[in-house]
Each structure stands twice: as C-alpha cells, then as structure tokens.
Short mmCIF file of C-alpha atoms and ligand atoms in Angstrom, two decimals:
data_model
loop_
_atom_site.label_atom_id
_atom_site.label_comp_id
_atom_site.label_asym_id
_atom_site.label_seq_id
_atom_site.Cartn_x
_atom_site.Cartn_y
_atom_site.Cartn_z
CA UNK A 615 18.97 -3.14 -10.19
CA UNK A 616 19.85 -3.20 -6.50
CA UNK A 617 17.39 -4.72 -4.05
CA UNK A 618 17.61 -2.64 -0.89
CA UNK A 619 16.01 -4.13 2.21
CA UNK A 620 15.24 -1.22 4.50
CA UNK A 621 13.80 -0.68 7.95
CA UNK A 622 13.12 2.61 9.72
CA UNK A 623 12.59 3.56 13.32
CA UNK A 624 10.64 6.72 14.04
CA UNK A 625 9.46 8.86 16.89
CA UNK A 626 6.24 10.80 17.35
CA UNK A 627 4.85 13.53 19.58
CA UNK A 628 5.36 12.49 23.19
CA UNK A 629 2.61 14.85 24.30
CA UNK A 630 -0.28 13.71 22.17
CA UNK A 631 -2.06 14.75 19.01
CA UNK A 632 -2.25 18.49 19.71
CA UNK A 633 1.53 18.73 19.47
CA UNK A 634 1.75 16.64 16.32
CA UNK A 635 2.99 18.38 13.20
CA UNK A 636 0.37 17.35 10.60
CA UNK A 637 2.92 17.15 7.75
CA UNK A 638 5.23 15.01 9.86
CA UNK A 639 3.36 12.73 12.26
CA UNK A 640 6.42 10.42 12.46
CA UNK A 641 10.02 11.61 12.48
CA UNK A 642 12.59 9.07 11.34
CA UNK A 643 15.34 8.49 13.91
CA UNK A 644 17.16 5.56 12.37
CA UNK A 645 17.69 4.04 8.92
CA UNK A 646 18.98 0.50 8.62
CA UNK A 647 19.37 -1.36 5.35
CA UNK A 648 21.15 -4.15 3.57
CA UNK A 649 21.94 -4.54 -0.12
CA UNK A 650 20.57 -7.87 -1.26
CA UNK A 651 22.74 -9.44 -3.93
CA UNK A 652 22.63 -12.47 -6.19
CA UNK A 653 21.14 -15.49 -4.38
CA UNK A 654 20.42 -13.47 -1.25
CA UNK A 655 24.04 -12.61 -0.50
CA UNK A 656 24.26 -9.50 1.70
CA UNK A 657 26.54 -7.26 -0.29
CA UNK A 658 26.67 -4.17 1.89
CA UNK A 659 25.14 -2.60 5.01
CA UNK A 660 23.80 0.81 5.97
CA UNK A 661 23.01 1.92 9.51
CA UNK A 662 22.72 5.47 10.79
CA UNK A 663 21.02 7.31 13.63
CA UNK A 664 19.23 10.58 12.94
CA UNK A 665 19.25 13.64 15.17
CA UNK A 666 15.61 14.69 15.58
CA UNK A 667 14.48 18.29 15.19
CA UNK A 668 10.69 18.06 15.39
CA UNK A 669 10.05 15.68 18.29
CA UNK A 670 12.85 16.17 20.79
CA UNK A 671 11.32 14.04 23.47
CA UNK A 672 11.06 10.30 23.14
CA UNK A 673 7.53 8.91 22.92
CA UNK A 674 6.99 6.23 25.53
CA UNK A 675 6.27 3.60 22.92
CA UNK A 676 9.39 4.39 20.88
CA UNK A 677 11.82 4.19 23.80
CA UNK A 678 10.24 0.97 25.04
CA UNK A 679 10.16 -0.77 21.70
CA UNK A 680 13.28 0.57 20.04
CA UNK A 681 15.50 0.99 23.12
CA UNK A 682 16.85 4.27 21.87
CA UNK A 683 17.37 7.31 24.04
CA UNK A 684 17.52 10.95 22.99
CA UNK A 685 21.14 11.27 24.13
CA UNK A 686 22.15 8.60 21.65
CA UNK A 687 20.22 10.24 18.82
CA UNK A 688 21.94 13.56 19.48
CA UNK A 689 25.10 11.89 18.19
CA UNK A 690 23.42 11.22 14.84
CA UNK A 691 23.39 13.49 11.81
CA UNK A 692 20.43 15.48 10.46
CA UNK A 693 17.90 13.68 8.27
CA UNK A 694 18.89 15.46 5.04
CA UNK A 695 22.51 14.34 5.38
CA UNK A 696 21.66 10.77 6.30
CA UNK A 697 19.07 10.51 3.50
CA UNK A 698 21.58 11.86 0.99
CA UNK A 699 24.18 9.25 2.04
CA UNK A 700 21.52 6.55 2.04
CA UNK A 701 20.34 7.15 -1.52
CA UNK A 702 23.91 7.46 -2.75
CA UNK A 703 24.57 4.08 -1.14
CA UNK A 704 21.44 2.64 -2.85
CA UNK A 705 22.84 3.48 -6.29
CA UNK A 706 20.98 4.95 -9.28
CA UNK A 707 18.75 1.93 -9.90
CA UNK A 708 17.19 0.29 -6.87
CA UNK A 709 14.00 -1.29 -5.53
CA UNK A 710 13.15 -1.00 -1.83
CA UNK A 711 12.05 -4.03 0.17
CA UNK A 712 10.30 -3.58 3.52
CA UNK A 713 8.48 -5.64 6.12
CA UNK A 714 4.91 -4.37 5.85
CA UNK A 715 3.53 -1.30 4.10
CA UNK A 716 4.37 1.26 6.83
CA UNK A 717 7.90 2.39 6.07
CA UNK A 718 7.64 3.89 2.59
CA UNK A 719 4.91 6.45 3.42
CA UNK A 720 6.91 7.61 6.46
CA UNK A 721 10.04 7.88 4.35
CA UNK A 722 8.21 9.90 1.66
CA UNK A 723 6.70 12.20 4.30
CA UNK A 724 10.11 12.83 5.89
CA UNK A 725 11.73 13.47 2.51
CA UNK A 726 8.98 15.94 1.64
CA UNK A 727 9.08 17.68 5.00
CA UNK A 728 12.87 18.10 5.04
CA UNK A 729 12.89 19.04 1.34
CA UNK A 730 14.99 16.14 0.16
CA UNK A 731 14.15 14.77 -3.34
CA UNK A 732 11.39 12.16 -3.09
CA UNK A 733 11.93 8.52 -4.05
CA UNK A 734 9.45 9.25 -6.84
CA UNK A 735 7.06 12.16 -7.44
CA UNK A 736 4.21 9.70 -7.81
CA UNK A 737 3.43 6.20 -6.50
CA UNK A 738 6.49 4.26 -5.30
CA UNK A 739 6.89 0.62 -6.27
CA UNK A 740 8.33 -1.50 -3.49
CA UNK A 741 8.40 -5.09 -2.33
CA UNK A 742 6.47 -5.84 0.85
CA UNK A 743 8.17 -8.98 2.19
CA UNK A 744 5.40 -9.38 4.76
CA UNK A 745 2.86 -9.62 1.93
CA UNK A 746 5.07 -12.14 0.10
CA UNK A 747 5.32 -14.18 3.29
CA UNK A 748 1.53 -14.29 3.52
CA UNK A 749 1.15 -15.18 -0.16
CA UNK A 750 3.71 -17.98 0.04
CA UNK A 751 3.38 -19.44 3.53
CA UNK A 752 -0.08 -18.49 4.72
CA UNK A 753 -2.13 -18.66 1.51
CA UNK A 754 -4.04 -15.60 2.64
CA UNK A 755 -3.43 -11.87 2.71
CA UNK A 756 -5.65 -10.59 5.50
CA UNK A 757 -3.94 -11.67 8.70
CA UNK A 758 -0.40 -10.32 8.61
CA UNK A 759 2.42 -11.91 10.59
CA UNK A 760 5.17 -10.06 12.38
CA UNK A 761 8.81 -10.38 11.43
CA UNK A 762 9.79 -12.58 14.36
CA UNK A 763 7.00 -15.00 13.46
CA UNK A 764 8.43 -15.33 9.94
CA UNK A 765 11.98 -15.71 11.28
CA UNK A 766 10.81 -18.55 13.56
CA UNK A 767 8.75 -20.07 10.76
CA UNK A 768 11.89 -20.52 8.65
CA UNK A 769 14.09 -21.48 11.61
CA UNK A 770 16.43 -18.53 11.01
CA UNK A 771 19.02 -18.04 13.76
CA UNK A 772 18.14 -15.09 15.98
CA UNK A 773 21.62 -13.80 16.66
CA UNK A 774 20.84 -10.07 17.02
CA UNK A 775 18.01 -8.35 18.91
CA UNK A 776 14.85 -7.26 17.04
CA UNK A 777 13.36 -3.76 16.72
CA UNK A 778 16.37 -1.80 15.67
CA UNK A 779 16.43 -0.62 12.09
CA UNK A 780 19.48 -2.58 11.00
CA UNK A 781 18.54 -5.85 12.67
CA UNK A 782 15.01 -5.76 11.28
CA UNK A 783 16.34 -5.06 7.77
CA UNK A 784 18.79 -7.93 8.25
CA UNK A 785 16.05 -10.36 9.31
CA UNK A 786 13.72 -9.18 6.54
CA UNK A 787 16.51 -9.99 4.05
CA UNK A 788 16.90 -13.47 5.58
CA UNK A 789 13.15 -14.11 5.27
CA UNK A 790 13.16 -12.74 1.70
CA UNK A 791 15.94 -15.17 0.78
CA UNK A 792 13.91 -18.13 2.09
CA UNK A 793 10.86 -16.94 0.15
CA UNK A 794 12.70 -16.36 -3.13
CA UNK A 795 14.61 -19.64 -2.83
CA UNK A 796 11.21 -21.34 -2.83
CA UNK A 797 9.69 -19.20 -5.58
CA UNK A 798 11.72 -16.52 -7.39
CA UNK A 799 8.55 -15.30 -9.13
CA UNK A 800 7.26 -13.87 -5.84
CA UNK A 801 9.40 -10.78 -6.31
CA UNK A 802 7.01 -9.76 -9.12
CA UNK A 803 4.23 -9.04 -6.59
CA UNK A 804 5.24 -5.41 -6.10
CA UNK A 805 3.27 -3.06 -3.90
CA UNK A 806 2.68 0.64 -4.50
CA UNK A 807 2.79 3.39 -1.96
CA UNK A 808 0.46 6.25 -2.89
CA UNK A 809 1.53 8.86 -0.33
CA UNK A 810 2.12 10.93 -3.46
CA UNK A 811 -0.66 9.89 -5.89
CA UNK A 812 -0.27 10.27 -9.67
CA UNK A 813 -0.77 13.95 -10.48
CA UNK A 814 -1.12 13.41 -14.22
CA UNK A 815 -1.71 10.65 -16.77
CA UNK A 816 2.02 10.10 -17.12
CA UNK A 817 2.38 9.04 -13.48
CA UNK A 818 -0.57 6.65 -13.54
CA UNK A 819 0.28 3.04 -12.77
CA UNK A 820 -1.01 0.03 -14.66
CA UNK A 821 0.59 -3.25 -13.78
CA UNK A 822 -0.38 -6.80 -14.62
CA UNK A 823 0.42 -9.38 -11.97
CA UNK A 824 0.21 -13.12 -12.56
CA UNK A 825 -3.35 -13.19 -11.17
CA UNK A 826 -4.70 -9.63 -11.46
CA UNK A 827 -4.28 -6.15 -12.89
CA UNK A 828 -3.91 -3.00 -10.83
CA UNK A 829 -4.53 0.53 -12.02
CA UNK A 830 -3.80 3.67 -9.99
CA UNK A 831 -5.49 6.67 -11.56
CA UNK A 832 -4.41 10.29 -11.50
CA UNK A 833 -6.03 12.73 -9.10
CA UNK A 834 -9.41 14.08 -10.19
CA UNK A 835 -11.18 17.07 -8.72
CA UNK A 836 -13.99 14.87 -7.44
CA UNK A 837 -15.56 11.45 -7.80
CA UNK A 838 -17.94 12.41 -10.59
CA UNK A 839 -15.06 13.69 -12.73
CA UNK A 840 -13.21 10.45 -12.06
CA UNK A 841 -16.17 8.38 -13.24
CA UNK A 842 -16.60 10.48 -16.37
CA UNK A 843 -13.21 9.31 -17.56
CA UNK A 844 -13.85 6.24 -19.77
CA UNK A 845 -10.63 4.69 -18.53
CA UNK A 846 -11.93 4.58 -14.94
CA UNK A 847 -14.77 2.16 -15.62
CA UNK A 848 -13.20 0.26 -18.51
CA UNK A 849 -12.87 -3.49 -18.01
CA UNK A 850 -10.57 -4.97 -20.59
CA UNK A 851 -9.33 -8.49 -20.03
CA UNK A 852 -5.78 -8.14 -18.74
CA UNK A 853 -4.76 -11.45 -20.28
CA UNK A 854 -5.78 -10.87 -23.90
CA UNK A 855 -6.52 -7.13 -23.92
CA UNK A 856 -9.99 -7.63 -25.43
CA UNK A 857 -13.06 -5.87 -24.10
CA UNK A 858 -14.75 -7.95 -21.40
CA UNK A 859 -18.53 -7.86 -21.65
CA UNK A 860 -20.23 -6.31 -18.64
CA UNK A 861 -22.48 -8.73 -16.75
CA UNK A 862 -23.14 -6.59 -13.70
CA UNK A 863 -22.64 -2.84 -13.96
CA UNK A 864 -20.54 -0.93 -11.44
CA UNK A 865 -22.32 -0.52 -8.12
CA UNK A 866 -21.45 0.39 -4.57
CA UNK A 867 -22.71 -0.60 -1.16
CA UNK A 868 -22.58 3.03 -0.12
CA UNK A 869 -18.94 3.33 0.85
CA UNK A 870 -15.81 4.09 -1.12
CA UNK A 871 -15.77 0.68 -2.81
CA UNK A 872 -17.33 -0.17 -6.16
CA UNK A 873 -17.71 -3.53 -7.82
CA UNK A 874 -18.64 -4.96 -11.22
CA UNK A 875 -18.58 -8.25 -13.03
CA UNK A 876 -17.50 -8.75 -16.63
CA UNK A 877 -16.77 -11.70 -18.85
CA UNK A 878 -14.03 -12.24 -21.37
CA UNK A 879 -15.14 -14.63 -24.13
CA UNK A 880 -11.88 -16.46 -23.90
CA UNK A 881 -10.77 -16.13 -20.26
CA UNK A 882 -14.00 -16.13 -18.35
CA UNK A 883 -15.44 -14.13 -15.48
CA UNK A 884 -13.62 -11.04 -14.28
CA UNK A 885 -14.36 -9.10 -11.11
CA UNK A 886 -13.74 -5.37 -11.00
CA UNK A 887 -13.15 -3.43 -7.82
CA UNK A 888 -12.56 0.28 -7.44
CA UNK A 889 -11.58 1.95 -4.18
CA UNK A 890 -11.88 5.73 -4.10
CA UNK A 891 -9.11 7.47 -2.15
CA UNK A 892 -9.43 11.04 -0.94
CA UNK A 893 -6.36 13.19 -1.40
CA UNK A 894 -5.51 16.54 0.19
CA UNK A 895 -2.57 17.80 -1.86
CA UNK A 896 -3.92 18.57 -4.37
CA UNK A 897 -7.47 18.29 -3.10
CA UNK A 898 -9.44 15.60 -4.89
CA UNK A 899 -9.71 11.85 -5.30
CA UNK A 900 -7.81 9.12 -7.05
CA UNK A 901 -8.86 5.54 -7.46
CA UNK A 902 -7.29 2.14 -7.38
CA UNK A 903 -8.92 -0.37 -9.69
CA UNK A 904 -8.23 -4.08 -9.52
CA UNK A 905 -9.42 -6.50 -12.19
CA UNK A 906 -9.21 -10.19 -11.39
CA UNK A 907 -10.32 -13.35 -13.17
CA UNK A 908 -12.56 -15.20 -10.73
CA UNK A 909 -14.34 -18.52 -10.31
CA UNK A 910 -18.12 -18.90 -10.66
CA UNK A 911 -18.29 -19.04 -6.87
CA UNK A 912 -16.50 -15.73 -6.42
CA UNK A 913 -18.63 -14.19 -9.15
CA UNK A 914 -21.74 -15.35 -7.29
CA UNK A 915 -20.62 -13.30 -4.26
CA UNK A 916 -20.56 -10.15 -6.41
CA UNK A 917 -23.98 -10.99 -7.81
CA UNK A 918 -25.40 -11.55 -4.33
CA UNK A 919 -24.05 -8.20 -3.22
CA UNK A 920 -25.54 -6.51 -6.28
CA UNK A 921 -28.95 -8.08 -5.67
CA UNK A 922 -28.88 -6.84 -2.10
CA UNK A 923 -28.26 -3.32 -3.34
CA UNK A 924 -30.99 -3.60 -5.95
CA UNK A 925 -33.45 -4.96 -3.38
CA UNK A 926 -32.64 -2.13 -1.03
CA UNK A 927 -33.12 0.46 -3.73
CA UNK A 928 -36.48 -1.01 -4.73
CA UNK A 929 -37.77 -0.97 -1.15
CA UNK A 930 -36.47 2.50 -0.55
CA UNK A 931 -38.16 3.85 -3.68
CA UNK A 932 -41.47 2.22 -2.73
CA UNK A 933 -41.45 3.60 0.79
CA UNK A 934 -40.59 7.03 -0.56
CA UNK A 935 -43.65 6.89 -2.81
CA UNK A 936 -45.84 5.79 0.08
CA UNK A 937 -44.57 8.10 2.78
CA UNK A 938 -42.32 11.09 3.04
CA UNK A 939 -38.76 10.77 1.78
CA UNK A 940 -37.53 7.88 3.90
CA UNK A 941 -34.40 7.89 5.97
CA UNK A 942 -31.91 5.26 5.07
CA UNK A 943 -32.04 3.03 8.10
CA UNK A 944 -29.70 0.30 6.97
CA UNK A 945 -26.76 2.65 6.65
CA UNK A 946 -26.43 1.64 3.02
CA UNK A 947 -26.61 4.22 0.32
CA UNK A 948 -26.39 2.07 -2.77
CA UNK A 949 -25.82 3.91 -5.96
CA UNK A 950 -25.49 3.52 -9.65
CA UNK A 951 -22.62 4.89 -11.56
CA UNK A 952 -23.77 6.59 -14.74
CA UNK A 953 -22.21 4.11 -17.04
CA UNK A 954 -22.21 3.91 -20.86
ZN1 ZN B 444 -9.27 -12.44 -22.23
#
C-alpha cells in the first residue's frame, strides 16, 4: 500500500456567506503530495494548480496565506483532470496522510461537486499526522500544534517556504518520518472522515485501536431509531469480545453526547461514549461510539456526571409536582435512553 502525504490549498467566497455555494464552501486550487516509501524515503512528488470555476476571485485570507494569485491559477487545469491524474499517481492501493483533519472533507466535497469518483462512498480512513504528533510528543490530544511547530520541534531544516500545498506535504512527510522512526506502531492510529457517513450496515466502521474501539454506525432516520438498534448501545469488551456488565446505564447531559460505564470481568472498567451526528444527505443521524478501558479515577468522573444528572432529574420532578411544569433553568436536559 502506498502512503500518500497530501496537502491542499483552497479558496472560498471573497464576498461573504451569501455568495457561498452550500455544496462547495471551499474550492481546491492546489494539490501537493509526496509518496512516502520504505523508511520515509520520498519516492515521488505531485504538485498541480487548479483553475477555479466557482470562486473566481481570491479571498483575502487565501491570497495572504497561500501567496497565490488568480492569474497563476488560470494556468492550471480543471479539478476533474487534476484529480484524475492525482489518483492515478496514487496507485490502486493507497492511504492518505494529512496534517490535521481538514483536508479530507474538502477533498470529498470537491470530488462530489465536480462529479469525480469519491475516495470512498462511506467514511474515509486516513492518517492525521498532527494527531500522531500530539499522541507521541505532547501526550495529549486537545491542543493541536501547527506544522511549523512540529518541524521546529524535530529540528527539520526549513529549506522551502510553508503554506503551499507541496511544501506542506513535504514537511508533513518529514515530521511523519521522525514520528514513525520513534514508534512505527503510531501509523495504526487511523482517523476517519465522515463527510459521507455509512449509508448501510456494510459501510459501518468498527476498528480496534491499541487503547480503544471505535464504531461508526450507519445513518438512521432519527435518534430513537438509532437507539432501538441493539448494536448501538452494546458494550462488549474490545479486548476479549465478552459482554461487559453495565454499571451505569447510558445517559446524557442534554447534548449530543451519551456516556455509560461497564465492566469486563477480566479486563476491568470500560467507558462508553456516543456522539450523535446529524446528517443532511440522506436526512438523519449517525453515531460514533468509542469504548475505552479506563482507570478507577476516570470511571469516577463518569459516575460523578451521572449522579449530577440523577440529582437534577430528582429536583426537577419534585418541583414539577409542587408547582407548574418547571422550566429547565440549568440548561441541562438529562435523559434516559430506553435500554434493555
Ligand atoms: Zn475483556
């Protein structure tokens, strides 16, 4: 399989939201990529400008950051042609690597809009080198670093300017090499882009990482239908496959996130988290469930959260009995999921 490190530059409406095409908020104007070979050797390069057709005026931000002018882009080819050459260059079996999660959704949107075959007609697996950098060097995943920070961190020579597609792909590949030299297993921490969610059971994603399991469900008509599916709420231990006993049932703090706590006899406490994602084409929802073995301390956080919800519900029920139906003043609408 070819590892393709890719970076895109894109343009957007220069005259604000009212002139934005909803199906194409960002139009790709440049694709840069390198083929990452054995031991991080750069096998081959790809760099092409794209002649825009939707946004023909450069957005202020784009011209400032990317240093590209419309006259230059006019020399490029149309997106369909460039995309076709790009995927041919990638080869039949490839995995994309990016810096951050932003490029793949924009690529999928552009492919869809210009009617070029999608990377995948469901979630796209890719490697987010920025995430790997955080996992390896920062020991945290919340505060993301920019590419130049990572380049400096590893003392990589800055011999070409940043913020052009090819150079950023080139630097991402250099950072990736440093990361994989330290720990080749990092490459297993794939990310998934859900611009196109799974439309049926066949496209659902279930993947076990070294420290957690991720499940991306198909699209359901609505949340209630999603929860009726036994698979949605199931908490099997991802290490041994046995049923983990529920300690705290699924609950929510009133937003799109749901939590539970289970326990595998052999492997211990396991936290469940579901995030509900709305979807417009087709209309409905899909969910991403993450199961993770946790320490007693982490489990206590879930329990504390659950108690807060239970407390709130108790108070709310009492006040409703006493007075008229009470307004929820805390902004929390805790709820139970009709489970088992
Ligand atoms: Zn187990």
